[in-house]
Amino acid sequence: MKFNVLTFGCQMNVHDSDWLIRAMESRGWKAVDESEANIFIVNTCSVRDKPEQKVYNILRRLGHLCTSPGDFVAVGGCVAQQIGEGFLEKFPYVRLVFGSDGIAKAPQYLEELAVDHEKRLVVNDFLAQYPEREGGLADPNEELLPPGIGTIPGQAFVNIMQGCDNFCAYCIVPYTRGRQKSRLSSAIIDECRALVKAGIREITLLGQNVNSFGLDKNGSDLSFSQLLYKISEIEGMERIRFTTSHPKDIAPEVVKAFGELPNLCPQLHLPVQSGSDNILKKMGRKYDRARYLGIVERLKEACPDIVLTTDIIVGFPGETDEDFEQTMDIMERVRYESSFSFKYSDRPGVAAVKMNPKVSEEVAQKRLTHLQERQKQITRECLEELTGKDMVVLLERPSKRQEAGGVSWRGKDSGGRVVNIFFEGSDETLQLGGKLIKVKITQSKNHSLVGSKVGDPW
Ligand code: SAH
Ligand code: SF4
Ligand code: F3S
């Protein structure tokens, strides 16, 4: 069967789609461009209204591509969890809807639907345990799935948990991903070990709130810091990252790990959401700016080179100019190297829907533009400070922009910064994906660095 996967949303959705592609390819299906596909899988995101609306537009478009009786659309991810049955009612060519826990069985259902053209299914039940997937290596007889088409050589993501228990007032994720379920640490460690054996050099541990890993197991399994230490010991493990961290749950041992573990990358995404105590309280984030800044200080003490990034929401209900100024102020204090910032968006069923007054679109947009302009400057300044420095880069793929006389490759340093390196005299036959190389930074740009190689890749 020829299939196409379209993905929206966070790293977890990207990873889910990647897994699904590999699982289907291992069953003999072929991932192809949309124009050639018979089966269309849309992995959706519901975090703001815009990505949700996009799903309906895409489904209408895909309807025109379902021309033979065997053609159909499967909708997965957070909008699927949210709308469920509704997709079957509204779109006759949607024949599978699978939510957050349903994805583990999606390959089996896709195969069934490809044979039985009458069948339509919704798989939206939340399960009590973390649903292990094939290739997840909870079963020692299983094998790692081979890398998929979109994967970056040398890098892999490993799920450590599913869901979220925090119910931040603005957020739909606890409803779409369900309650927090940590995966067994032994399955995680086995998967990491197998990935390293297969040549992976950088692993990113994934979860909505990795710092609360294990808390749902009442101490019967490792804590997140213990898990980090265990993974760090795996022979050949060169780089570890994790995302996302909720500031309220970051343990002192995790902060310490940044100073102690040589293979834990000096990079942390620590969503602040707002710099105003008043707004943080309404958001239900359970920390205030003093506590957040204290964590940042200790992180910088433990690891002076740490690269901090964040998420910020502007225009949360009741946000005043003063509240917004506090957010700008926290940006100045922390000096995030980059940030994702969003205008607050009402989501069905979340607590903030009922909070007033709403901030007008115009004011929210003005605040967002102002914040993003300032972030651009800070990013540029942070990158400028790096010129002349030596760093190790994990090479990913040829750069988008190429020049005559050689070939340029893009990779990331341990801080997660994009670095482009020019290999003079080489051409597109050069294969460097997954290799490490030492470089000297020669130039900084708005969002990336340019480096020249010092020594050979390994
Ligand atoms: N688990 C992660 C975030 C997942 S959602 C965490 O707790 O940090 C990713 C980001 O989307 C959030 O950090 C938040 O900044 C943003 N977001 C979530 N709900 C939103 C909403 N209703 N409107 C605007 N932005 C939102
Ligand atoms: Fe959403 Fe808050 Fe959970 Fe993050 S921690 S997923 S923002 S509810
Ligand atoms: Fe979106 Fe679901 Fe991720 S709502 S951000 S895809 S957890």
Tab-separated table of C-alpha atoms in Angstrom, residues 98 156 202 210 294 299 307 333 375 393 413 429:
chain	number	residue	atom	x	y	z
A	98	PHE	CA	-6.975	7.033	16.534
A	156	ALA	CA	16.694	9.420	17.815
A	202	GLU	CA	22.146	11.611	20.288
A	210	VAL	CA	9.582	14.694	31.854
A	294	GLY	CA	16.072	30.667	41.367
A	299	LEU	CA	21.174	25.788	36.448
A	307	VAL	CA	21.453	27.185	26.646
A	333	ARG	CA	16.973	38.376	33.130
A	375	GLN	CA	13.851	37.924	21.254
A	393	VAL	CA	28.837	19.571	15.851
A	413	ASP	CA	26.270	21.774	18.637
A	429	THR	CA	28.498	12.745	-2.808
